[in-house]
CSV table of C-alpha atoms and ligand atoms in Angstrom, one decimal:
chain,number,residue,atom,x,y,z
A,935,UNK,CA,13.6,-11.1,-1.8
A,936,UNK,CA,15.3,-7.8,-1.2
A,937,UNK,CA,13.8,-4.2,-1.7
A,938,UNK,CA,10.1,-5.2,-0.6
A,939,UNK,CA,8.3,-2.4,1.2
A,940,UNK,CA,6.8,-3.1,4.6
A,941,UNK,CA,3.6,-1.0,5.4
A,942,UNK,CA,0.6,-1.4,7.4
A,943,UNK,CA,-2.4,-0.4,5.0
A,944,UNK,CA,-5.6,1.5,6.1
A,945,UNK,CA,-8.3,-0.9,6.9
A,946,UNK,CA,-11.4,0.0,5.3
A,947,UNK,CA,-15.0,-1.1,6.5
A,948,UNK,CA,-16.1,-4.3,5.0
A,949,UNK,CA,-17.8,-4.2,1.5
A,950,UNK,CA,-20.6,-7.0,1.7
A,951,UNK,CA,-23.3,-7.8,-0.6
A,952,UNK,CA,-25.4,-4.8,0.0
A,953,UNK,CA,-28.5,-6.2,-1.3
A,954,UNK,CA,-28.5,-8.9,1.3
A,955,UNK,CA,-27.7,-6.8,4.5
A,956,UNK,CA,-28.4,-3.3,5.9
A,957,UNK,CA,-25.1,-1.6,5.3
A,958,UNK,CA,-24.3,1.1,7.7
A,959,UNK,CA,-20.6,0.6,8.1
A,960,UNK,CA,-18.9,3.0,5.7
A,961,UNK,CA,-21.1,6.1,5.5
A,962,UNK,CA,-22.3,5.7,2.0
A,963,UNK,CA,-25.2,7.6,1.3
A,964,UNK,CA,-28.7,6.1,2.1
A,965,UNK,CA,-30.2,7.2,-1.4
A,966,UNK,CA,-29.3,6.7,-4.9
A,967,UNK,CA,-27.5,9.4,-6.6
A,968,UNK,CA,-29.2,11.9,-8.8
A,969,UNK,CA,-31.7,10.3,-11.4
A,970,UNK,CA,-30.3,12.6,-14.1
A,971,UNK,CA,-27.1,10.4,-14.3
A,972,UNK,CA,-29.1,7.7,-16.1
A,973,UNK,CA,-29.4,10.3,-19.0
A,974,UNK,CA,-25.8,11.2,-18.8
A,975,UNK,CA,-24.8,7.6,-19.2
A,976,UNK,CA,-27.3,7.0,-22.0
A,977,UNK,CA,-26.1,9.7,-24.0
A,978,UNK,CA,-22.4,9.5,-23.2
A,979,UNK,CA,-20.1,9.8,-26.3
A,980,UNK,CA,-18.1,6.6,-26.6
A,981,UNK,CA,-15.2,8.6,-28.5
A,982,UNK,CA,-14.6,10.2,-25.1
A,983,UNK,CA,-13.4,6.8,-24.0
A,984,UNK,CA,-11.3,6.3,-26.9
A,985,UNK,CA,-9.2,9.2,-25.9
A,986,UNK,CA,-7.4,10.0,-22.6
A,987,UNK,CA,-9.5,12.1,-20.4
A,988,UNK,CA,-8.6,15.8,-19.7
A,989,UNK,CA,-5.6,16.2,-17.5
A,990,UNK,CA,-7.0,19.0,-15.5
A,991,UNK,CA,-10.9,18.1,-15.8
A,992,UNK,CA,-11.7,21.7,-16.8
A,993,UNK,CA,-15.1,21.2,-17.3
A,994,UNK,CA,-15.8,19.5,-13.8
A,995,UNK,CA,-13.4,22.1,-12.3
A,996,UNK,CA,-15.6,24.9,-13.8
A,997,UNK,CA,-18.7,23.5,-12.1
A,998,UNK,CA,-17.0,23.2,-8.8
A,999,UNK,CA,-15.5,26.6,-9.1
A,1000,UNK,CA,-18.8,28.1,-9.9
A,1001,UNK,CA,-20.7,26.5,-6.9
A,1002,UNK,CA,-17.9,27.9,-4.7
A,1003,UNK,CA,-17.8,31.4,-6.3
A,1004,UNK,CA,-14.1,30.8,-7.2
A,1005,UNK,CA,-12.2,30.7,-10.7
A,1006,UNK,CA,-11.0,27.3,-12.0
A,1007,UNK,CA,-7.4,27.6,-11.0
A,1008,UNK,CA,-8.3,27.2,-7.1
A,1009,UNK,CA,-9.8,23.5,-8.0
A,1010,UNK,CA,-8.0,20.3,-8.3
A,1011,UNK,CA,-9.8,17.0,-9.0
A,1012,UNK,CA,-8.6,13.5,-8.0
A,1013,UNK,CA,-9.7,9.9,-7.8
A,1014,UNK,CA,-11.7,10.3,-4.6
A,1015,UNK,CA,-10.7,12.5,-1.7
A,1016,UNK,CA,-8.5,9.8,-0.6
A,1017,UNK,CA,-6.4,10.7,-3.7
A,1018,UNK,CA,-6.7,14.4,-3.2
A,1019,UNK,CA,-5.6,14.0,0.5
A,1020,UNK,CA,-2.7,11.6,-0.3
A,1021,UNK,CA,-1.5,14.3,-3.0
A,1022,UNK,CA,-2.1,17.1,-0.4
A,1023,UNK,CA,0.0,15.3,2.1
A,1024,UNK,CA,2.8,14.7,-0.5
A,1025,UNK,CA,2.6,18.3,-1.7
A,1026,UNK,CA,2.4,20.3,1.3
A,1027,UNK,CA,4.0,18.4,4.1
A,1028,UNK,CA,7.8,18.4,3.1
A,1029,UNK,CA,8.7,19.5,6.7
A,1030,UNK,CA,10.9,18.7,9.5
A,1031,UNK,CA,8.6,19.5,12.1
A,1032,UNK,CA,5.7,17.1,12.9
A,1033,UNK,CA,2.3,17.6,11.2
A,1034,UNK,CA,-0.6,17.7,13.8
A,1035,UNK,CA,-3.9,15.7,13.9
A,1036,UNK,CA,-6.0,14.4,16.7
A,1037,UNK,CA,-5.6,10.9,18.2
A,1038,UNK,CA,-9.4,10.3,17.0
A,1039,UNK,CA,-10.1,11.2,13.4
A,1040,UNK,CA,-9.9,9.6,9.9
A,1041,UNK,CA,-7.7,6.6,10.1
A,1042,UNK,CA,-6.0,7.1,6.8
A,1043,UNK,CA,-3.7,10.1,8.0
A,1044,UNK,CA,-1.2,8.2,10.0
A,1045,UNK,CA,-1.1,5.7,7.3
A,1046,UNK,CA,-0.1,8.6,4.5
A,1047,UNK,CA,2.4,9.9,7.0
A,1048,UNK,CA,4.1,6.5,7.3
A,1049,UNK,CA,4.0,6.0,3.5
A,1050,UNK,CA,5.4,9.4,2.6
A,1051,UNK,CA,7.7,9.6,5.6
A,1052,UNK,CA,6.0,12.6,7.1
A,1053,UNK,CA,6.8,13.2,10.9
A,1054,UNK,CA,3.6,13.5,12.8
A,1055,UNK,CA,2.2,14.0,16.4
A,1056,UNK,CA,-1.2,13.2,17.5
A,1057,UNK,CA,-3.0,15.4,19.7
A,1058,UNK,CA,-5.3,13.7,22.1
A,1059,UNK,CA,-8.7,15.1,22.2
A,1060,UNK,CA,-10.6,15.5,25.4
A,1061,UNK,CA,-13.2,13.2,27.2
A,1062,UNK,CA,-15.8,15.0,25.1
A,1063,UNK,CA,-13.7,14.4,21.8
A,1064,UNK,CA,-13.1,18.1,21.5
A,1065,UNK,CA,-9.8,19.7,20.4
A,1066,UNK,CA,-7.8,21.8,22.8
A,1067,UNK,CA,-6.0,24.1,20.3
A,1068,UNK,CA,-4.0,25.7,23.1
A,1069,UNK,CA,-2.1,22.2,23.3
A,1070,UNK,CA,-0.8,22.6,19.8
A,1071,UNK,CA,3.1,23.2,20.0
A,1072,UNK,CA,4.6,26.2,18.4
A,1073,UNK,CA,6.8,24.5,15.9
A,1074,UNK,CA,4.6,22.4,13.6
A,1075,UNK,CA,5.0,21.3,10.0
A,1076,UNK,CA,1.1,21.6,9.3
A,1077,UNK,CA,-2.3,20.6,10.6
A,1078,UNK,CA,-5.1,18.3,9.3
A,1079,UNK,CA,-8.5,18.9,10.6
A,1080,UNK,CA,-11.6,16.8,9.5
A,1081,UNK,CA,-14.6,19.1,9.8
A,1082,UNK,CA,-17.1,17.7,10.9
A,1083,UNK,CA,-14.9,15.0,12.4
A,1084,UNK,CA,-15.0,11.4,11.7
A,1085,UNK,CA,-16.0,9.2,13.5
A,1086,UNK,CA,-17.1,11.5,16.3
A,1087,UNK,CA,-19.5,13.7,13.9
A,1088,UNK,CA,-18.3,16.8,15.8
A,1089,UNK,CA,-17.4,20.2,14.5
A,1090,UNK,CA,-15.0,22.8,15.1
A,1091,UNK,CA,-16.1,26.5,14.9
A,1092,UNK,CA,-15.2,28.7,11.8
A,1093,UNK,CA,-13.5,31.1,14.2
A,1094,UNK,CA,-11.4,28.6,15.7
A,1095,UNK,CA,-10.2,27.5,12.4
A,1096,UNK,CA,-9.6,31.2,11.4
A,1097,UNK,CA,-7.4,31.4,14.7
A,1098,UNK,CA,-5.4,28.5,13.6
A,1099,UNK,CA,-4.9,29.9,9.9
A,1100,UNK,CA,-3.6,33.2,11.5
A,1101,UNK,CA,-1.4,31.6,14.2
A,1102,UNK,CA,0.3,29.3,11.6
A,1103,UNK,CA,0.3,31.4,8.4
A,1104,UNK,CA,3.3,29.7,7.1
A,1105,UNK,CA,2.1,26.1,7.5
A,1106,UNK,CA,-0.7,24.5,5.3
A,1107,UNK,CA,-4.0,23.7,7.2
A,1108,UNK,CA,-5.9,21.0,5.5
A,1109,UNK,CA,-9.5,20.8,6.4
A,1110,UNK,CA,-11.0,17.6,5.3
A,1111,UNK,CA,-14.8,18.4,4.5
A,1112,UNK,CA,-15.9,14.8,3.3
A,1113,UNK,CA,-19.3,15.3,5.0
A,1114,UNK,CA,-19.8,19.0,4.1
A,1115,UNK,CA,-23.5,18.9,3.0
A,1116,UNK,CA,-24.5,17.4,6.4
A,1117,UNK,CA,-23.1,20.3,8.2
A,1118,UNK,CA,-24.1,23.8,8.4
A,1119,UNK,CA,-21.2,25.7,7.4
A,1120,UNK,CA,-17.9,25.1,5.2
A,1121,UNK,CA,-14.7,26.9,5.5
A,1122,UNK,CA,-14.3,26.9,1.6
A,1123,UNK,CA,-15.1,30.6,1.3
A,1124,UNK,CA,-12.0,31.3,3.5
A,1125,UNK,CA,-9.5,30.3,0.9
A,1126,UNK,CA,-9.4,33.6,-0.8
A,1127,UNK,CA,-8.4,35.2,2.4
A,1128,UNK,CA,-6.0,32.5,3.7
A,1129,UNK,CA,-3.5,31.1,1.2
A,1130,UNK,CA,-2.4,28.4,3.7
A,1131,UNK,CA,-5.9,26.8,3.9
A,1132,UNK,CA,-6.6,23.8,1.7
A,1133,UNK,CA,-10.1,22.3,1.7
A,1134,UNK,CA,-10.9,18.7,0.5
A,1135,UNK,CA,-14.2,17.4,-0.6
A,1136,UNK,CA,-15.7,14.2,-1.9
A,1137,UNK,CA,-18.7,13.1,-4.0
A,1138,UNK,CA,-18.6,9.7,-2.1
A,1139,UNK,CA,-20.7,10.7,1.1
A,1140,UNK,CA,-23.1,13.8,0.4
A,1141,UNK,CA,-23.4,13.1,-3.4
A,1142,UNK,CA,-24.1,9.3,-3.1
A,1143,UNK,CA,-21.3,8.3,-5.5
A,1144,UNK,CA,-18.8,6.3,-3.4
A,1145,UNK,CA,-18.4,4.1,-6.2
A,1146,UNK,CA,-17.5,6.9,-8.8
A,1147,UNK,CA,-14.2,7.9,-7.0
A,1148,UNK,CA,-14.3,11.6,-7.4
A,1149,UNK,CA,-12.9,14.2,-4.9
A,1150,UNK,CA,-11.4,17.6,-5.3
A,1151,UNK,CA,-9.4,20.1,-3.4
A,1152,UNK,CA,-10.0,23.8,-2.9
A,1153,UNK,CA,-7.1,26.2,-2.4
A,1154,UNK,CA,-5.1,29.1,-3.5
A,1155,UNK,CA,-3.5,28.9,-7.0
A,1156,UNK,CA,-0.2,28.7,-5.3
A,1157,UNK,CA,-1.2,25.5,-3.6
A,1158,UNK,CA,-3.1,24.1,-6.5
A,1159,UNK,CA,-0.1,24.5,-8.8
A,1160,UNK,CA,1.9,22.4,-6.3
A,1161,UNK,CA,-0.6,19.7,-5.9
A,1162,UNK,CA,-1.3,19.5,-9.7
A,1163,UNK,CA,2.5,19.2,-10.2
A,1164,UNK,CA,2.5,16.3,-7.8
A,1165,UNK,CA,-0.6,14.7,-9.4
A,1166,UNK,CA,0.9,15.1,-12.9
A,1167,UNK,CA,4.2,13.5,-11.7
A,1168,UNK,CA,2.4,10.1,-11.2
A,1169,UNK,CA,-1.3,10.0,-12.5
A,1170,UNK,CA,-2.3,12.9,-14.6
A,1171,UNK,CA,-5.7,11.4,-15.7
A,1172,UNK,CA,-6.9,10.3,-12.3
A,1173,UNK,CA,-10.5,11.3,-13.2
A,1174,UNK,CA,-11.6,9.4,-16.3
A,1175,UNK,CA,-13.9,10.8,-18.6
A,1176,UNK,CA,-17.0,8.8,-17.7
A,1177,UNK,CA,-16.6,9.9,-14.0
A,1178,UNK,CA,-16.2,13.6,-15.0
A,1179,UNK,CA,-19.5,13.5,-16.9
A,1180,UNK,CA,-21.2,11.8,-13.9
A,1181,UNK,CA,-19.8,14.1,-11.4
A,1182,UNK,CA,-20.8,17.1,-13.5
A,1183,UNK,CA,-24.4,16.0,-13.7
A,1184,UNK,CA,-24.6,15.1,-9.8
A,1185,UNK,CA,-23.0,18.7,-8.9
A,1186,UNK,CA,-25.5,20.5,-11.1
A,1187,UNK,CA,-28.6,18.7,-9.6
A,1188,UNK,CA,-28.5,20.6,-6.3
A,1189,UNK,CA,-32.1,20.4,-5.8
A,1190,UNK,CA,-32.2,16.7,-5.7
A,1191,UNK,CA,-29.3,16.5,-3.0
A,1192,UNK,CA,-30.9,19.0,-1.1
A,1193,UNK,CA,-34.0,17.1,-1.0
A,1194,UNK,CA,-32.3,13.6,0.0
A,1195,UNK,CA,-29.7,15.2,2.3
A,1196,UNK,CA,-32.5,16.8,4.2
A,1197,UNK,CA,-34.1,13.4,4.4
A,1198,UNK,CA,-31.0,12.1,6.0
A,1199,UNK,CA,-31.0,14.8,8.6
A,1200,UNK,CA,-34.6,14.2,9.5
A,1201,UNK,CA,-33.8,10.4,9.9
A,1202,UNK,CA,-30.7,11.1,12.0
A,1203,UNK,CA,-32.6,13.1,14.5
A,1204,UNK,CA,-35.4,10.6,14.6
A,1205,UNK,CA,-32.8,7.8,15.0
A,1206,UNK,CA,-30.9,9.8,17.7
A,1207,UNK,CA,-34.0,10.3,19.9
A,1208,UNK,CA,-34.7,6.4,19.5
A,1209,UNK,CA,-31.3,5.7,20.7
A,1210,UNK,CA,-31.8,8.1,23.6
A,1211,UNK,CA,-34.9,6.3,24.5
A,1212,UNK,CA,-33.1,3.0,24.5
A,1213,UNK,CA,-30.5,4.3,27.1
A,1214,UNK,CA,-27.7,5.0,24.6
A,1215,UNK,CA,-25.6,8.1,24.8
A,1216,UNK,CA,-25.1,9.5,21.3
A,1217,UNK,CA,-22.8,12.3,20.3
A,1218,UNK,CA,-24.5,15.3,18.6
A,1219,UNK,CA,-23.7,14.5,14.9
A,1220,UNK,CA,-23.1,17.0,12.0
A,1221,UNK,CA,-22.8,14.1,9.4
A,1222,UNK,CA,-24.7,11.1,8.1
A,1223,UNK,CA,-23.7,8.8,11.0
A,1224,UNK,CA,-23.9,8.7,14.7
A,1225,UNK,CA,-21.4,7.5,17.2
A,1226,UNK,CA,-23.3,5.9,20.2
A,1227,UNK,CA,-22.3,4.1,23.4
A,1228,UNK,CA,-24.7,2.2,25.8
A,1229,UNK,CA,-23.7,2.1,29.6
A,1230,UNK,CA,-24.6,-1.7,30.2
A,1231,UNK,CA,-24.3,-3.2,26.7
A,1232,UNK,CA,-20.8,-3.8,25.4
A,1233,UNK,CA,-20.3,-2.3,21.9
A,1234,UNK,CA,-18.3,-5.2,20.4
A,1235,UNK,CA,-21.1,-7.6,21.4
A,1236,UNK,CA,-23.9,-5.4,20.1
A,1237,UNK,CA,-21.8,-5.2,17.0
A,1238,UNK,CA,-21.6,-8.9,16.6
A,1239,UNK,CA,-25.4,-9.3,17.4
A,1240,UNK,CA,-26.5,-6.9,14.8
A,1241,UNK,CA,-24.1,-8.7,12.2
A,1242,UNK,CA,-25.9,-11.8,12.9
A,1243,UNK,CA,-29.0,-10.1,11.8
A,1244,UNK,CA,-27.5,-8.9,8.7
A,1245,UNK,CA,-27.0,-5.2,9.9
A,1246,UNK,CA,-23.5,-4.1,9.5
A,1247,UNK,CA,-22.3,-1.1,11.6
A,1248,UNK,CA,-18.6,0.0,12.4
A,1249,UNK,CA,-16.9,-1.0,15.4
A,1250,UNK,CA,-13.4,0.3,16.2
A,1251,UNK,CA,-11.3,-2.0,18.5
A,1252,UNK,CA,-9.0,0.9,19.9
A,1253,UNK,CA,-8.6,2.0,23.3
A,1254,UNK,CA,-10.8,5.1,23.1
A,1255,UNK,CA,-13.5,3.9,20.8
A,1256,UNK,CA,-14.0,0.4,22.0
A,1257,UNK,CA,-17.2,1.5,23.9
A,1258,UNK,CA,-18.7,2.8,20.7
A,1259,UNK,CA,-20.5,1.9,17.9
A,1260,UNK,CA,-20.6,4.2,14.6
A,1261,UNK,CA,-23.8,3.9,12.7
A,1262,UNK,CA,-24.4,5.4,9.1
A,1263,UNK,CA,-27.8,6.9,8.7
A,1264,UNK,CA,-29.6,4.6,6.2
A,1265,UNK,CA,-33.3,5.1,4.9
A,1266,UNK,CA,-35.9,5.9,7.5
A,1267,UNK,CA,-37.2,2.3,7.0
A,1268,UNK,CA,-33.7,0.7,7.5
A,1269,UNK,CA,-33.3,2.7,10.7
A,1270,UNK,CA,-36.6,1.6,12.1
A,1271,UNK,CA,-35.5,-2.0,11.5
A,1272,UNK,CA,-32.2,-1.1,13.3
A,1273,UNK,CA,-34.2,0.5,16.0
A,1274,UNK,CA,-36.4,-2.6,16.4
A,1275,UNK,CA,-33.6,-4.9,16.6
A,1276,UNK,CA,-31.6,-2.7,19.1
A,1277,UNK,CA,-34.7,-2.3,21.4
A,1278,UNK,CA,-34.8,-6.1,21.5
A,1279,UNK,CA,-30.9,-6.7,22.1
A,1280,UNK,CA,-30.9,-3.9,24.8
A,1281,UNK,CA,-34.0,-5.3,26.6
A,1282,UNK,CA,-32.5,-8.8,26.2
A,1283,UNK,CA,-35.5,-10.4,24.7
A,1284,UNK,CA,-33.3,-12.2,22.1
B,2080,PLP,C1,-14.9,8.9,3.4
B,2080,PLP,C2,-13.9,9.8,3.8
B,2080,PLP,C3,-12.9,10.1,2.9
B,2080,PLP,C4,-12.6,9.4,1.6
B,2080,PLP,O1,-13.6,9.6,0.6
B,2080,PLP,P1,-13.3,9.2,-0.8
B,2080,PLP,O2,-13.7,10.4,-1.7
B,2080,PLP,O3,-14.4,8.1,-0.9
B,2080,PLP,O4,-11.9,8.7,-1.1
B,2080,PLP,C5,-12.0,11.2,3.5
B,2080,PLP,N1,-12.0,11.5,4.5
B,2080,PLP,C6,-13.1,11.4,5.5
B,2080,PLP,C7,-13.1,12.0,6.7
B,2080,PLP,C8,-14.1,10.4,5.1
B,2080,PLP,O5,-14.8,10.0,5.9
């Protein structure tokens, strides 16, 4: 047949029956979402499903805007942050010069560049998986920065981002903050000073709502108008009425998320310490996962062995990551089980 598109899609982590395995391969949250969501679902008015959902999700935008200390016209909602990022790529990168992102980052970025025919250039991170911003060429179409980065868990300082925003005032810089609540600092407050900054967030990771599919973008009204126009050119009702109601409940229950996210950070430092004792080298993480490597046990073999014991972690078969495992932080009990097994595997008692 003629006219069929050829494209290499993004390959997500496996979705397996989570009740039968310890699932630590896609950075979903270890704990359930806010218990208040049960009440939201129980009292949800069916008439809201009879009608189309609101085009701009005003109620949800208001809650997000209030959390950020901004007005509603700085916020755009979408069907997960994959959706908001895809929209941002289409909206802000109609450029001839290549957009820049590192060679090790979220695997979806090159896929969107191919899909939307955006020229791009990968900037290799150094041996410590750090950016060297001085290597960014002067003629660029824009920049994408995951902060904290995935799958390394590393952060870039606020000052470094400010320097970039000032160096490239005519280019949009997207900062993907998918793991924001596990990190100390957000650059979202900078949007009112830097009209070229666009920040994306998701409820998937730090709000334990990967199945809900709600993400949002924060940026100047000028950027927001463009991204909304693109969104309304293909899927105006991207966030359904039920998802909007659930997302509002979650975002309003800050006390609950502070508690469970604190628990994750606690387990993360406990688990990182255990890994060190087992001889692993683990990158300092600012997310709900760790990237780790063992000097004498091959990552792909450990990955297989863990899988045989129903523990799923992420292995990237790429030149620079093939020695590493990315392990999401589960509950304390799950991480104790993982530690016990890794102890056996690295001491070859199995
Ligand atoms: C998980 C993830 C996303 C996608 O989040 P969704 O809202 O579930 O689509 C985007 N960026 C990064 C860096 C992620 O890790």
